[in-house]
mmCIF file of C-alpha atoms in Angstrom:
data_model
loop_
_atom_site.group_PDB
_atom_site.id
_atom_site.type_symbol
_atom_site.label_atom_id
_atom_site.label_comp_id
_atom_site.label_asym_id
_atom_site.label_seq_id
_atom_site.Cartn_x
_atom_site.Cartn_y
_atom_site.Cartn_z
ATOM 1 C CA MET A 263 5.316 -24.755 19.915
ATOM 2 C CA GLN A 264 8.361 -24.091 18.878
ATOM 3 C CA GLY A 265 7.861 -24.925 15.148
ATOM 4 C CA LEU A 266 4.662 -22.603 15.317
ATOM 5 C CA PHE A 267 6.092 -19.204 16.722
ATOM 6 C CA LEU A 268 9.271 -19.483 14.538
ATOM 7 C CA SER A 269 6.382 -19.551 11.217
ATOM 8 C CA PHE A 270 4.678 -17.172 12.729
ATOM 9 C CA TYR A 271 7.587 -15.078 13.063
ATOM 10 C CA VAL A 272 9.093 -16.181 9.390
ATOM 11 C CA LYS A 273 5.732 -15.090 8.204
ATOM 12 C CA ILE A 274 6.086 -11.633 9.216
ATOM 13 C CA ILE A 275 9.630 -10.867 8.667
ATOM 14 C CA MET A 276 8.897 -11.784 5.246
ATOM 15 C CA ARG A 277 5.917 -9.803 4.735
ATOM 16 C CA CYS A 278 7.258 -6.881 5.772
ATOM 17 C CA ASN A 279 10.178 -6.559 3.959
ATOM 18 C CA MET A 280 8.208 -7.445 0.503
ATOM 19 C CA SER A 281 5.270 -5.036 0.825
ATOM 20 C CA LEU A 282 7.578 -2.435 2.309
ATOM 21 C CA ASN A 283 9.996 -3.097 -0.965
ATOM 22 C CA ILE A 284 7.649 -2.560 -3.389
ATOM 23 C CA GLU A 285 5.107 0.189 -1.033
ATOM 24 C CA LYS A 286 8.069 2.527 -1.247
ATOM 25 C CA ARG A 287 8.744 2.406 -5.243
ATOM 26 C CA LEU A 288 4.958 3.019 -4.815
ATOM 27 C CA HIS A 289 4.182 6.010 -2.892
ATOM 28 C CA GLY A 290 8.044 6.959 -2.007
ATOM 29 C CA THR A 291 9.259 6.992 1.772
ATOM 30 C CA GLN A 292 8.885 8.840 4.890
ATOM 31 C CA LYS A 293 11.983 10.716 4.543
ATOM 32 C CA ASN A 294 10.818 11.525 0.842
ATOM 33 C CA SER A 295 7.480 13.421 2.268
ATOM 34 C CA ILE A 296 9.042 15.235 4.884
ATOM 35 C CA ILE A 297 11.847 16.406 2.251
ATOM 36 C CA THR A 298 9.679 17.097 -0.361
ATOM 37 C CA GLU A 299 7.489 19.088 1.661
ATOM 38 C CA LEU A 300 10.324 20.987 2.908
ATOM 39 C CA PHE A 301 11.707 22.006 -0.097
ATOM 40 C CA THR A 302 8.276 22.568 -1.867
ATOM 41 C CA ASN A 303 6.277 24.310 0.806
ATOM 42 C CA THR A 304 7.931 24.579 4.575
ATOM 43 C CA ILE A 305 11.522 26.798 3.862
ATOM 44 C CA HIS A 306 10.247 29.022 0.718
ATOM 45 C CA PHE A 307 9.331 31.702 3.519
ATOM 46 C CA PRO A 308 11.961 31.174 5.632
ATOM 47 C CA ILE A 309 14.819 31.772 3.097
ATOM 48 C CA ALA A 310 13.153 34.931 2.150
ATOM 49 C CA ASN A 311 12.491 36.294 5.578
ATOM 50 C CA ILE A 312 16.704 35.045 6.377
ATOM 51 C CA ILE A 313 17.995 36.966 3.474
ATOM 52 C CA LEU A 314 15.640 39.784 4.195
ATOM 53 C CA GLU A 315 17.123 40.327 7.653
ATOM 54 C CA LEU A 316 20.760 39.633 5.939
ATOM 55 C CA LEU A 317 20.274 42.839 4.492
ATOM 56 C CA LYS A 318 18.940 45.023 6.896
ATOM 57 C CA SER A 319 22.155 44.252 10.159
ATOM 58 C CA GLY A 320 24.793 43.070 7.817
ATOM 59 C CA PHE A 321 25.894 39.894 7.834
ATOM 60 C CA GLU A 322 28.741 39.556 10.509
ATOM 61 C CA ASP A 323 25.613 40.897 12.739
ATOM 62 C CA TYR A 324 22.984 38.476 11.669
ATOM 63 C CA ILE A 325 24.782 35.219 12.209
ATOM 64 C CA HIS A 326 25.759 35.608 15.507
ATOM 65 C CA GLU A 327 21.897 36.828 16.427
ATOM 66 C CA LEU A 328 19.471 33.454 17.188
ATOM 67 C CA ASP A 329 16.411 34.595 15.093
ATOM 68 C CA MET A 330 18.347 32.617 11.752
ATOM 69 C CA TYR A 331 18.304 30.005 13.507
ATOM 70 C CA VAL A 332 15.031 29.510 15.533
ATOM 71 C CA ILE A 333 13.162 29.735 11.883
ATOM 72 C CA LEU A 334 15.082 27.295 11.033
ATOM 73 C CA PHE A 335 14.298 25.498 13.657
ATOM 74 C CA ALA A 336 10.444 25.839 13.446
ATOM 75 C CA CYS A 337 10.500 25.189 9.396
ATOM 76 C CA PHE A 338 12.408 21.801 10.061
ATOM 77 C CA ILE A 339 9.862 21.055 13.457
ATOM 78 C CA GLN A 340 7.115 22.007 10.388
ATOM 79 C CA ALA A 341 7.804 20.112 7.303
ATOM 80 C CA TYR A 342 9.041 16.746 9.463
ATOM 81 C CA ILE A 343 5.373 17.370 11.434
ATOM 82 C CA LEU A 344 3.384 17.675 7.834
ATOM 83 C CA GLY A 345 5.373 15.357 6.211
ATOM 84 C CA LYS A 346 4.606 12.633 7.966
ATOM 85 C CA TRP A 347 0.934 13.494 8.145
ATOM 86 C CA ASN A 348 0.815 14.003 4.443
ATOM 87 C CA PHE A 349 2.659 10.825 4.168
ATOM 88 C CA LYS A 350 0.261 8.753 6.647
ATOM 89 C CA GLY A 351 -2.367 10.863 4.065
ATOM 90 C CA LYS A 352 -4.212 12.877 7.180
ATOM 91 C CA ASN A 353 -5.126 16.097 5.963
ATOM 92 C CA LEU A 354 -3.817 18.745 8.420
ATOM 93 C CA LYS A 355 -2.570 21.423 6.270
ATOM 94 C CA PHE A 356 -3.646 24.485 7.585
ATOM 95 C CA LEU A 357 -2.974 23.087 10.921
ATOM 96 C CA GLY A 358 0.614 22.375 9.736
ATOM 97 C CA ASN A 359 1.366 25.499 7.836
ATOM 98 C CA LEU A 360 0.879 27.276 11.494
ATOM 99 C CA ILE A 361 3.296 25.237 13.041
ATOM 100 C CA GLY A 362 6.757 26.873 11.898
ATOM 101 C CA PRO A 363 5.178 30.447 12.660
ATOM 102 C CA ALA A 364 3.772 29.404 16.124
ATOM 103 C CA VAL A 365 6.846 27.562 16.541
ATOM 104 C CA TYR A 366 9.358 31.105 15.807
ATOM 105 C CA THR A 367 6.471 33.678 17.391
ATOM 106 C CA VAL A 368 6.465 30.932 20.928
ATOM 107 C CA ILE A 369 10.347 31.110 21.335
ATOM 108 C CA GLU A 370 10.802 34.651 19.509
ATOM 109 C CA LEU A 371 8.314 36.128 22.509
ATOM 110 C CA SER A 372 9.993 34.991 24.676
ATOM 111 C CA LEU A 373 13.448 36.616 23.310
ATOM 112 C CA GLU A 374 12.421 40.169 22.155
ATOM 113 C CA GLY A 375 8.639 40.534 23.684
ATOM 114 C CA LEU A 376 6.377 41.848 21.761
ATOM 115 C CA SER A 377 7.965 43.974 20.074
ATOM 116 C CA PHE A 378 8.480 40.857 18.095
ATOM 117 C CA LEU A 379 4.582 41.174 16.652
ATOM 118 C CA SER A 380 5.006 44.924 15.427
ATOM 119 C CA ALA A 381 7.718 43.656 12.714
ATOM 120 C CA TYR A 382 6.034 43.575 9.045
ATOM 121 C CA ASN A 383 7.788 40.170 8.151
ATOM 122 C CA HIS A 384 6.621 37.861 11.227
ATOM 123 C CA MET A 385 3.347 39.167 10.283
ATOM 124 C CA ALA A 386 3.695 38.338 6.851
ATOM 125 C CA TYR A 387 4.334 34.774 8.091
ATOM 126 C CA TRP A 388 1.712 33.876 10.150
ATOM 127 C CA ALA A 389 -0.405 35.620 6.505
ATOM 128 C CA PHE A 390 1.105 33.072 4.164
ATOM 129 C CA GLY A 391 0.986 29.823 6.446
ATOM 130 C CA LEU A 392 -3.061 30.791 6.965
ATOM 131 C CA SER A 393 -3.583 31.491 2.686
ATOM 132 C CA ILE A 394 -1.934 28.624 2.105
ATOM 133 C CA GLY A 395 -2.423 26.487 4.383
ATOM 134 C CA PHE A 396 -6.820 27.391 3.800
ATOM 135 C CA LEU A 397 -6.116 26.564 -0.108
ATOM 136 C CA GLN A 398 -4.070 23.717 0.756
ATOM 137 C CA GLN A 399 -6.900 21.770 3.363
ATOM 138 C CA CYS A 400 -9.514 23.013 0.816
ATOM 139 C CA GLN A 401 -8.451 21.285 -1.987
ATOM 140 C CA PRO A 402 -9.437 17.522 -1.734
ATOM 141 C CA TYR A 403 -12.879 18.783 -0.825
ATOM 142 C CA THR A 404 -13.628 20.155 -4.412
ATOM 143 C CA SER A 405 -14.537 19.841 -8.085
ATOM 144 C CA LYS A 406 -11.246 19.347 -10.116
ATOM 145 C CA PHE A 407 -11.751 22.850 -12.216
ATOM 146 C CA THR A 408 -11.865 24.722 -8.388
ATOM 147 C CA ARG A 409 -8.458 22.411 -6.953
ATOM 148 C CA ASN A 410 -7.186 23.079 -9.839
ATOM 149 C CA PHE A 411 -7.181 27.025 -9.006
ATOM 150 C CA LEU A 412 -6.936 26.411 -5.434
ATOM 151 C CA VAL A 413 -3.642 24.869 -6.576
ATOM 152 C CA ILE A 414 -2.639 27.666 -9.424
ATOM 153 C CA LEU A 415 -3.700 30.221 -6.018
ATOM 154 C CA GLU A 416 -1.482 28.310 -3.975
ATOM 155 C CA ASN A 417 1.429 28.725 -6.140
ATOM 156 C CA MET A 418 0.623 32.300 -7.333
ATOM 157 C CA ILE A 419 0.551 33.231 -3.653
ATOM 158 C CA ARG A 420 3.757 31.475 -2.453
ATOM 159 C CA THR A 421 5.761 33.326 -4.752
ATOM 160 C CA TYR A 422 4.474 36.748 -3.832
ATOM 161 C CA ILE A 423 6.405 35.657 -0.665
ATOM 162 C CA VAL A 424 9.324 37.190 -3.064
ATOM 163 C CA LEU A 425 6.875 40.484 -3.432
ATOM 164 C CA VAL A 426 5.759 41.228 -0.126
ATOM 165 C CA MET A 427 9.686 40.358 0.998
ATOM 166 C CA TYR A 428 10.940 43.014 -1.378
ATOM 167 C CA ALA A 429 8.286 45.636 -0.563
ATOM 168 C CA ILE A 430 8.909 45.339 3.329
ATOM 169 C CA TYR A 431 12.517 45.505 2.603
ATOM 170 C CA GLU A 432 12.189 48.929 0.471
ATOM 171 C CA TYR A 433 9.678 50.414 2.638
ATOM 172 C CA THR A 434 11.168 49.624 6.291
ATOM 173 C CA GLN A 435 14.545 51.753 5.188
ATOM 174 C CA PRO A 436 14.780 55.541 6.197
ATOM 175 C CA ASN A 437 13.178 58.926 3.672
ATOM 176 C CA ALA A 438 10.909 55.507 1.938
ATOM 177 C CA PRO A 439 8.583 56.462 -0.323
ATOM 178 C CA ASP A 440 5.080 55.696 0.297
ATOM 179 C CA PRO A 441 3.730 52.645 0.204
ATOM 180 C CA ALA A 442 0.727 54.003 -1.901
ATOM 181 C CA LEU A 443 3.217 54.437 -5.092
ATOM 182 C CA PHE A 444 5.034 51.512 -5.074
ATOM 183 C CA LEU A 445 3.003 50.818 -9.053
ATOM 184 C CA GLU A 446 3.365 54.327 -10.147
ATOM 185 C CA ASP A 447 7.276 52.723 -10.052
ATOM 186 C CA GLU A 448 7.333 51.090 -13.843
ATOM 187 C CA SER A 449 10.234 48.587 -12.216
ATOM 188 C CA HIS A 450 7.795 47.045 -9.550
ATOM 189 C CA VAL A 451 4.633 46.783 -12.142
ATOM 190 C CA TYR A 452 7.283 44.787 -13.965
ATOM 191 C CA PHE A 453 8.603 42.561 -10.671
ATOM 192 C CA VAL A 454 4.594 42.363 -9.800
ATOM 193 C CA LEU A 455 3.890 40.490 -13.884
ATOM 194 C CA VAL A 456 6.980 38.482 -13.400
ATOM 195 C CA ILE A 457 5.795 37.154 -10.389
ATOM 196 C CA SER A 458 2.523 36.821 -10.761
ATOM 197 C CA LEU A 459 2.833 35.419 -14.066
ATOM 198 C CA LEU A 460 5.679 32.865 -12.354
ATOM 199 C CA GLY A 461 3.189 31.725 -9.993
ATOM 200 C CA LEU A 462 0.496 31.097 -12.560
ATOM 201 C CA VAL A 463 3.302 28.902 -14.924
ATOM 202 C CA ILE A 464 4.252 26.893 -11.298
ATOM 203 C CA GLY A 465 0.507 26.111 -10.766
ATOM 204 C CA PHE A 466 0.017 24.897 -13.914
ATOM 205 C CA ALA A 467 3.166 22.651 -13.632
ATOM 206 C CA LYS A 468 2.219 21.150 -10.435
ATOM 207 C CA ILE A 469 -1.029 20.454 -12.127
ATOM 208 C CA THR A 470 0.425 18.914 -14.681
ATOM 209 C CA ALA A 471 2.694 16.846 -12.719
ATOM 210 C CA ASP A 472 0.485 15.693 -10.250
ATOM 211 C CA LYS A 473 -1.618 14.399 -12.992
ATOM 212 C CA TYR A 474 1.002 12.120 -14.510
ATOM 213 C CA LEU A 475 2.235 11.179 -11.049
ATOM 214 C CA ARG A 476 -1.210 10.219 -10.489
ATOM 215 C CA ILE A 477 -1.722 7.686 -14.089
ATOM 216 C CA LEU A 478 2.081 6.740 -13.228
ATOM 217 C CA GLN A 479 0.784 5.581 -9.740
ATOM 218 C CA ASP A 480 -2.177 4.109 -11.130
ATOM 219 C CA THR A 481 -0.216 2.078 -14.401
ATOM 220 C CA ALA A 482 1.950 1.124 -11.196
ATOM 221 C CA LYS A 483 -0.094 -0.698 -9.132
ATOM 222 C CA THR A 484 -2.059 -2.602 -12.159
ATOM 223 C CA MET A 485 1.229 -3.588 -12.801
ATOM 224 C CA LYS A 486 1.813 -4.638 -9.993
ATOM 225 C CA VAL A 487 -0.594 -6.594 -9.937
ATOM 226 C CA PHE A 488 0.042 -8.696 -13.310
ATOM 227 C CA SER A 489 3.730 -8.790 -12.411
ATOM 228 C CA GLU A 490 2.562 -10.847 -9.079
ATOM 229 C CA TRP A 491 0.501 -12.868 -11.138
ATOM 230 C CA PHE A 492 3.383 -14.540 -12.951
ATOM 231 C CA LEU A 493 6.078 -13.366 -11.230
ATOM 232 C CA GLY A 494 4.905 -13.378 -6.968
ATOM 233 C CA GLY A 495 4.730 -10.439 -4.773
ATOM 234 C CA ASP A 496 8.505 -11.656 -3.459
ATOM 235 C CA ILE A 497 9.944 -12.540 -6.250
ATOM 236 C CA LEU A 498 8.539 -9.057 -7.818
ATOM 237 C CA SER A 499 9.940 -7.538 -4.339
ATOM 238 C CA ARG A 500 13.666 -9.025 -4.899
ATOM 239 C CA ALA A 501 13.756 -7.994 -8.456
ATOM 240 C CA LEU A 502 12.618 -4.679 -8.083
ATOM 241 C CA ASP A 503 15.870 -4.034 -6.291
ATOM 242 C CA ASP A 504 18.419 -6.888 -7.932
ATOM 243 C CA GLU A 505 17.601 -7.440 -11.675
ATOM 244 C CA GLN A 506 19.731 -10.982 -11.158
ATOM 245 C CA THR A 507 16.790 -12.126 -8.658
ATOM 246 C CA LEU A 508 15.304 -13.493 -11.602
ATOM 247 C CA SER A 509 18.535 -15.362 -13.537
ATOM 248 C CA LEU A 510 18.607 -19.008 -13.178
ATOM 249 C CA LYS A 511 20.469 -20.419 -9.853
ATOM 250 C CA ARG A 512 20.071 -23.533 -8.242
ATOM 251 C CA GLN A 513 18.318 -23.214 -5.545
ATOM 252 C CA GLU A 514 16.986 -25.558 -2.479
ATOM 253 C CA ARG A 515 13.097 -25.245 -2.638
ATOM 254 C CA SER A 516 10.121 -27.637 -1.225
ATOM 255 C CA VAL A 517 7.585 -28.233 -3.929
ATOM 256 C CA ILE A 518 3.720 -28.640 -3.195
ATOM 257 C CA PHE A 519 1.408 -30.944 -5.685
ATOM 258 C CA VAL A 520 -2.158 -31.470 -5.118
ATOM 259 C CA ASP A 521 -4.046 -33.214 -7.949
ATOM 260 C CA ILE A 522 -8.214 -33.774 -7.889
ATOM 261 C CA ARG A 523 -8.807 -37.542 -8.695
ATOM 262 C CA GLY A 524 -11.692 -38.432 -10.280
ATOM 263 C CA PHE A 525 -11.582 -35.152 -12.038
ATOM 264 C CA THR A 526 -12.271 -36.615 -16.054
ATOM 265 C CA SER A 527 -15.019 -38.379 -15.819
ATOM 266 C CA TRP A 528 -16.312 -35.971 -13.289
ATOM 267 C CA SER A 529 -15.949 -33.162 -15.954
ATOM 268 C CA GLU A 530 -17.426 -35.048 -19.133
ATOM 269 C CA SER A 531 -21.014 -34.733 -17.914
ATOM 270 C CA ARG A 532 -21.271 -31.308 -16.906
ATOM 271 C CA SER A 533 -20.924 -27.845 -18.664
ATOM 272 C CA PRO A 534 -17.147 -26.701 -19.519
ATOM 273 C CA GLU A 535 -19.052 -23.173 -17.557
ATOM 274 C CA GLU A 536 -20.221 -25.487 -14.365
ATOM 275 C CA VAL A 537 -16.020 -27.511 -14.391
ATOM 276 C CA VAL A 538 -14.453 -23.566 -14.641
ATOM 277 C CA GLY A 539 -16.667 -22.743 -11.804
ATOM 278 C CA MET A 540 -15.589 -25.178 -10.165
ATOM 279 C CA LEU A 541 -11.859 -25.122 -10.630
ATOM 280 C CA ASN A 542 -11.756 -21.249 -10.130
ATOM 281 C CA GLY A 543 -13.277 -22.034 -6.412
ATOM 282 C CA PHE A 544 -10.566 -24.592 -5.610
ATOM 283 C CA PHE A 545 -7.878 -22.751 -6.416
ATOM 284 C CA GLU A 546 -9.534 -19.303 -5.279
ATOM 285 C CA LEU A 547 -9.684 -21.246 -1.759
ATOM 286 C CA SER A 548 -5.940 -22.932 -2.023
ATOM 287 C CA GLU A 549 -5.133 -19.642 -2.394
ATOM 288 C CA LYS A 550 -6.151 -18.680 1.362
ATOM 289 C CA CYS A 551 -3.832 -21.406 2.507
ATOM 290 C CA TRP A 552 -0.839 -20.482 1.444
ATOM 291 C CA THR A 553 1.648 -17.614 3.470
ATOM 292 C CA SER A 554 2.382 -15.680 -0.405
ATOM 293 C CA GLU A 555 5.399 -14.666 1.084
ATOM 294 C CA ASN A 556 7.230 -18.087 1.082
ATOM 295 C CA ILE A 557 5.652 -19.069 -1.839
ATOM 296 C CA ILE A 558 8.483 -18.641 -4.711
ATOM 297 C CA LYS A 559 6.069 -19.915 -8.069
ATOM 298 C CA ILE A 560 2.210 -21.297 -7.854
ATOM 299 C CA LYS A 561 0.850 -22.783 -10.879
ATOM 300 C CA TYR A 562 -1.701 -24.411 -12.200
ATOM 301 C CA THR A 563 -2.348 -26.743 -14.748
ATOM 302 C CA GLY A 564 -5.771 -28.067 -15.371
ATOM 303 C CA ASP A 565 -6.886 -30.021 -12.075
ATOM 304 C CA GLU A 566 -3.045 -29.412 -10.564
ATOM 305 C CA ILE A 567 -2.065 -27.244 -8.384
ATOM 306 C CA MET A 568 2.204 -27.129 -7.851
ATOM 307 C CA ALA A 569 3.543 -24.917 -5.403
ATOM 308 C CA VAL A 570 7.121 -24.095 -4.888
ATOM 309 C CA CYS A 571 7.963 -22.904 -1.420
ATOM 310 C CA LYS A 572 11.173 -21.550 -0.030
ATOM 311 C CA ASP A 573 10.833 -22.306 4.262
ATOM 312 C CA LYS A 574 9.845 -25.625 5.440
ATOM 313 C CA ALA A 575 8.298 -25.305 8.328
ATOM 314 C CA VAL A 576 5.739 -22.497 6.787
ATOM 315 C CA ALA A 577 5.220 -24.741 3.940
ATOM 316 C CA CYS A 578 4.312 -27.917 6.048
ATOM 317 C CA SER A 579 1.673 -25.303 8.379
ATOM 318 C CA ASP A 580 0.355 -23.788 4.973
ATOM 319 C CA VAL A 581 -0.523 -27.960 3.310
ATOM 320 C CA PHE A 582 -2.460 -28.734 6.647
ATOM 321 C CA LEU A 583 -4.438 -26.060 6.059
ATOM 322 C CA LEU A 584 -5.088 -26.456 2.087
ATOM 323 C CA ALA A 585 -5.872 -29.999 3.021
ATOM 324 C CA ASP A 586 -8.549 -29.430 5.401
ATOM 325 C CA ARG A 587 -10.306 -26.980 3.194
ATOM 326 C CA LEU A 588 -9.717 -28.897 0.213
ATOM 327 C CA THR A 589 -11.199 -31.612 1.809
ATOM 328 C CA ALA A 590 -14.639 -29.742 2.714
ATOM 329 C CA TYR A 591 -14.752 -28.019 -0.665
ATOM 330 C CA LEU A 592 -14.561 -31.128 -2.754
ATOM 331 C CA LYS A 593 -16.807 -33.245 -0.692
ATOM 332 C CA PRO A 594 -19.099 -32.152 -2.293
ATOM 333 C CA PHE A 595 -18.582 -32.410 -5.747
ATOM 334 C CA GLU A 596 -17.785 -36.692 -5.063
ATOM 335 C CA LEU A 597 -14.393 -35.376 -5.382
ATOM 336 C CA THR A 598 -11.129 -36.979 -3.577
ATOM 337 C CA MET A 599 -7.576 -35.595 -4.059
ATOM 338 C CA GLY A 600 -4.125 -36.025 -2.978
ATOM 339 C CA ILE A 601 -1.081 -33.840 -2.326
ATOM 340 C CA GLY A 602 3.162 -35.201 -2.594
ATOM 341 C CA VAL A 603 5.557 -32.479 -0.469
ATOM 342 C CA HIS A 604 9.037 -32.599 -1.329
ATOM 343 C CA SER A 605 12.260 -31.028 -1.223
ATOM 344 C CA GLY A 606 15.693 -30.679 -2.622
ATOM 345 C CA ALA A 607 17.988 -28.659 -5.078
ATOM 346 C CA MET A 608 16.197 -27.348 -8.845
ATOM 347 C CA VAL A 609 16.735 -24.499 -10.507
ATOM 348 C CA GLU A 610 14.863 -21.445 -10.801
ATOM 349 C CA GLY A 611 14.411 -18.340 -12.996
ATOM 350 C CA MET A 612 13.319 -17.388 -16.240
ATOM 351 C CA ILE A 613 13.541 -19.929 -18.748
ATOM 352 C CA GLY A 614 12.284 -19.313 -22.564
ATOM 353 C CA GLY A 615 13.933 -17.498 -25.782
ATOM 354 C CA ASN A 616 14.076 -13.593 -26.935
ATOM 355 C CA ARG A 617 10.286 -13.348 -26.803
ATOM 356 C CA VAL A 618 8.405 -15.103 -24.608
ATOM 357 C CA LYS A 619 9.470 -15.905 -21.208
ATOM 358 C CA ALA A 620 8.359 -17.235 -17.626
ATOM 359 C CA TYR A 621 9.812 -17.351 -14.122
ATOM 360 C CA ASP A 622 9.441 -21.834 -13.415
ATOM 361 C CA VAL A 623 11.204 -24.087 -11.870
ATOM 362 C CA ILE A 624 13.262 -27.078 -12.674
ATOM 363 C CA GLY A 625 15.261 -29.940 -11.567
ATOM 364 C CA ASP A 626 14.137 -33.784 -10.227
ATOM 365 C CA THR A 627 13.014 -32.043 -6.649
ATOM 366 C CA VAL A 628 9.911 -31.133 -8.805
ATOM 367 C CA ASN A 629 9.472 -34.326 -10.556
ATOM 368 C CA THR A 630 10.226 -36.371 -7.782
ATOM 369 C CA ALA A 631 7.180 -34.288 -6.257
ATOM 370 C CA LYS A 632 5.072 -34.928 -8.876
ATOM 371 C CA ARG A 633 5.797 -38.774 -8.395
ATOM 372 C CA ILE A 634 4.536 -39.089 -5.493
ATOM 373 C CA CYS A 635 1.309 -36.878 -5.353
ATOM 374 C CA ASP A 636 0.326 -39.232 -7.562
ATOM 375 C CA LYS A 637 0.184 -42.431 -5.624
ATOM 376 C CA SER A 638 -1.274 -40.500 -2.626
ATOM 377 C CA SER A 639 -5.358 -40.295 -3.046
ATOM 378 C CA ASP A 640 -8.244 -40.040 -0.094
ATOM 379 C CA PHE A 641 -6.984 -36.539 0.794
ATOM 380 C CA LYS A 642 -3.646 -37.945 1.863
ATOM 381 C CA ILE A 643 -0.276 -35.880 2.414
ATOM 382 C CA TYR A 644 2.523 -38.116 1.227
ATOM 383 C CA ALA A 645 5.614 -36.259 2.297
ATOM 384 C CA SER A 646 9.280 -37.480 1.330
ATOM 385 C CA GLU A 647 12.124 -37.768 3.995
ATOM 386 C CA ASN A 648 13.702 -35.323 2.776
ATOM 387 C CA PHE A 649 11.009 -32.613 3.238
ATOM 388 C CA LEU A 650 10.046 -34.035 6.974
ATOM 389 C CA SER A 651 14.155 -34.688 8.271
ATOM 390 C CA ASP A 652 15.052 -31.813 10.170
ATOM 391 C CA LEU A 653 11.141 -29.983 9.937
ATOM 392 C CA ASP A 654 10.665 -28.180 13.136
ATOM 393 C CA TRP A 655 6.489 -28.847 13.124
ATOM 394 C CA ASP A 656 4.431 -30.676 14.693
ATOM 395 C CA PHE A 657 2.878 -33.253 12.828
ATOM 396 C CA GLU A 658 2.190 -37.474 12.766
ATOM 397 C CA ARG A 659 3.062 -40.233 10.787
ATOM 398 C CA VAL A 660 0.142 -42.435 10.186
ATOM 399 C CA SER A 661 2.030 -44.617 7.485
ATOM 400 C CA ASN A 662 5.707 -45.312 6.133
ATOM 401 C CA LEU A 663 5.783 -46.120 2.381
ATOM 402 C CA GLN A 664 8.151 -47.123 -0.531
ATOM 403 C CA ILE A 665 6.564 -45.917 -3.601
ATOM 404 C CA ASP A 666 7.707 -46.258 -7.452
ATOM 405 C CA ALA A 667 8.223 -43.485 -8.727
ATOM 406 C CA LYS A 668 8.705 -43.008 -12.810
ATOM 407 C CA GLY A 669 11.975 -41.904 -13.903
ATOM 408 C CA LYS A 670 13.663 -42.928 -10.201
ATOM 409 C CA SER A 671 15.927 -45.832 -10.471
ATOM 410 C CA GLU A 672 15.216 -46.583 -6.765
ATOM 411 C CA LYS A 673 12.155 -46.208 -4.579
ATOM 412 C CA VAL A 674 11.223 -43.568 -2.239
ATOM 413 C CA SER A 675 10.909 -43.581 0.977
ATOM 414 C CA VAL A 676 7.362 -41.247 1.712
ATOM 415 C CA SER A 677 4.904 -41.266 4.856
ATOM 416 C CA GLU A 678 1.733 -40.183 4.931
ATOM 417 C CA ILE A 679 1.202 -37.412 7.499
ATOM 418 C CA ILE A 680 -1.685 -35.771 9.813
ATOM 419 C CA GLU A 681 -1.163 -32.635 11.858
ATOM 420 C CA LYS A 682 -1.299 -33.479 15.704
#
């Protein structure tokens, strides 16, 4: 029972660590999502409002007022919540863009009373939150053309924050001109045109950046699948953080070999398609038995499976499950198999020339595991004493044997084992 809990714990920890590292690289982290939301959207109006209030009240007076700190607090609250929603894939952008204005309004109403609502910049905060939130909310539900249009419009509206706050500042000054005459000033026309074009350019840049980001993420997902085929998920995850993971090194590992008995004679009377179909089913079923995070490498050679594992207890759990399921699979074909398990030191890493390399394992441990498998038949599991020693798992020895292994000067002690 202790071994069962240990195996389960190891599986959970390894699965979390491996998937988390790769997913972080593909999709970013929640922290990055919050920071992105803050700087690309949420903080724009608060910055413009702070500058407006600084100009109106003076630096010394304004920094001693609560207004600046309240709007920054509201801004950070919105970025935190909306960033978390974005990271989790929740489309709550309309509601999220109103968090900042709502928090700011509630706190300031308690401090200033209803006079707070009469300020144009405070009304503008709500107006921009509503408009940007509405456009963001609609984008996922529209066609590509409409979505691109909404993205451009969203960014143009966001750049208009500067224009609106400038107008509010100018027309709340003493002896301010009639707001209806705003565009009669050529400098104002220039300002409007530049701001509009800037928003247009930013919108197109956003569309282009998002397009290439999606292409990169899709490509990365495809490459992740291909890389895991050759390296395995655990090796790939660790190699992304440290290239030295792939360098040759000496490791203590457990090796499992599975070999179909009678395959050659069975395949002679069948079509290549039938043979390949049987083997693919055999390999696919075996993959469902492995704890993937415990697997260093899986290698298929003809009708043979080699699996290199990190943790003994997890490997033992897997091999019993493997034997049970593959036995049921092979019996209808009137085939049997042998399983050999051994533990020991080996060298693992990238092996090959400058142009062609593969992640592989070599050493006497691998050879011995293969020889043990060769001696097994009739669905039996033969495990060496090296593997069984200090193994924290419930198993039963059916028999003990001394086998001759090719290339070994001494006999190898093995036991046929079954699960209790």
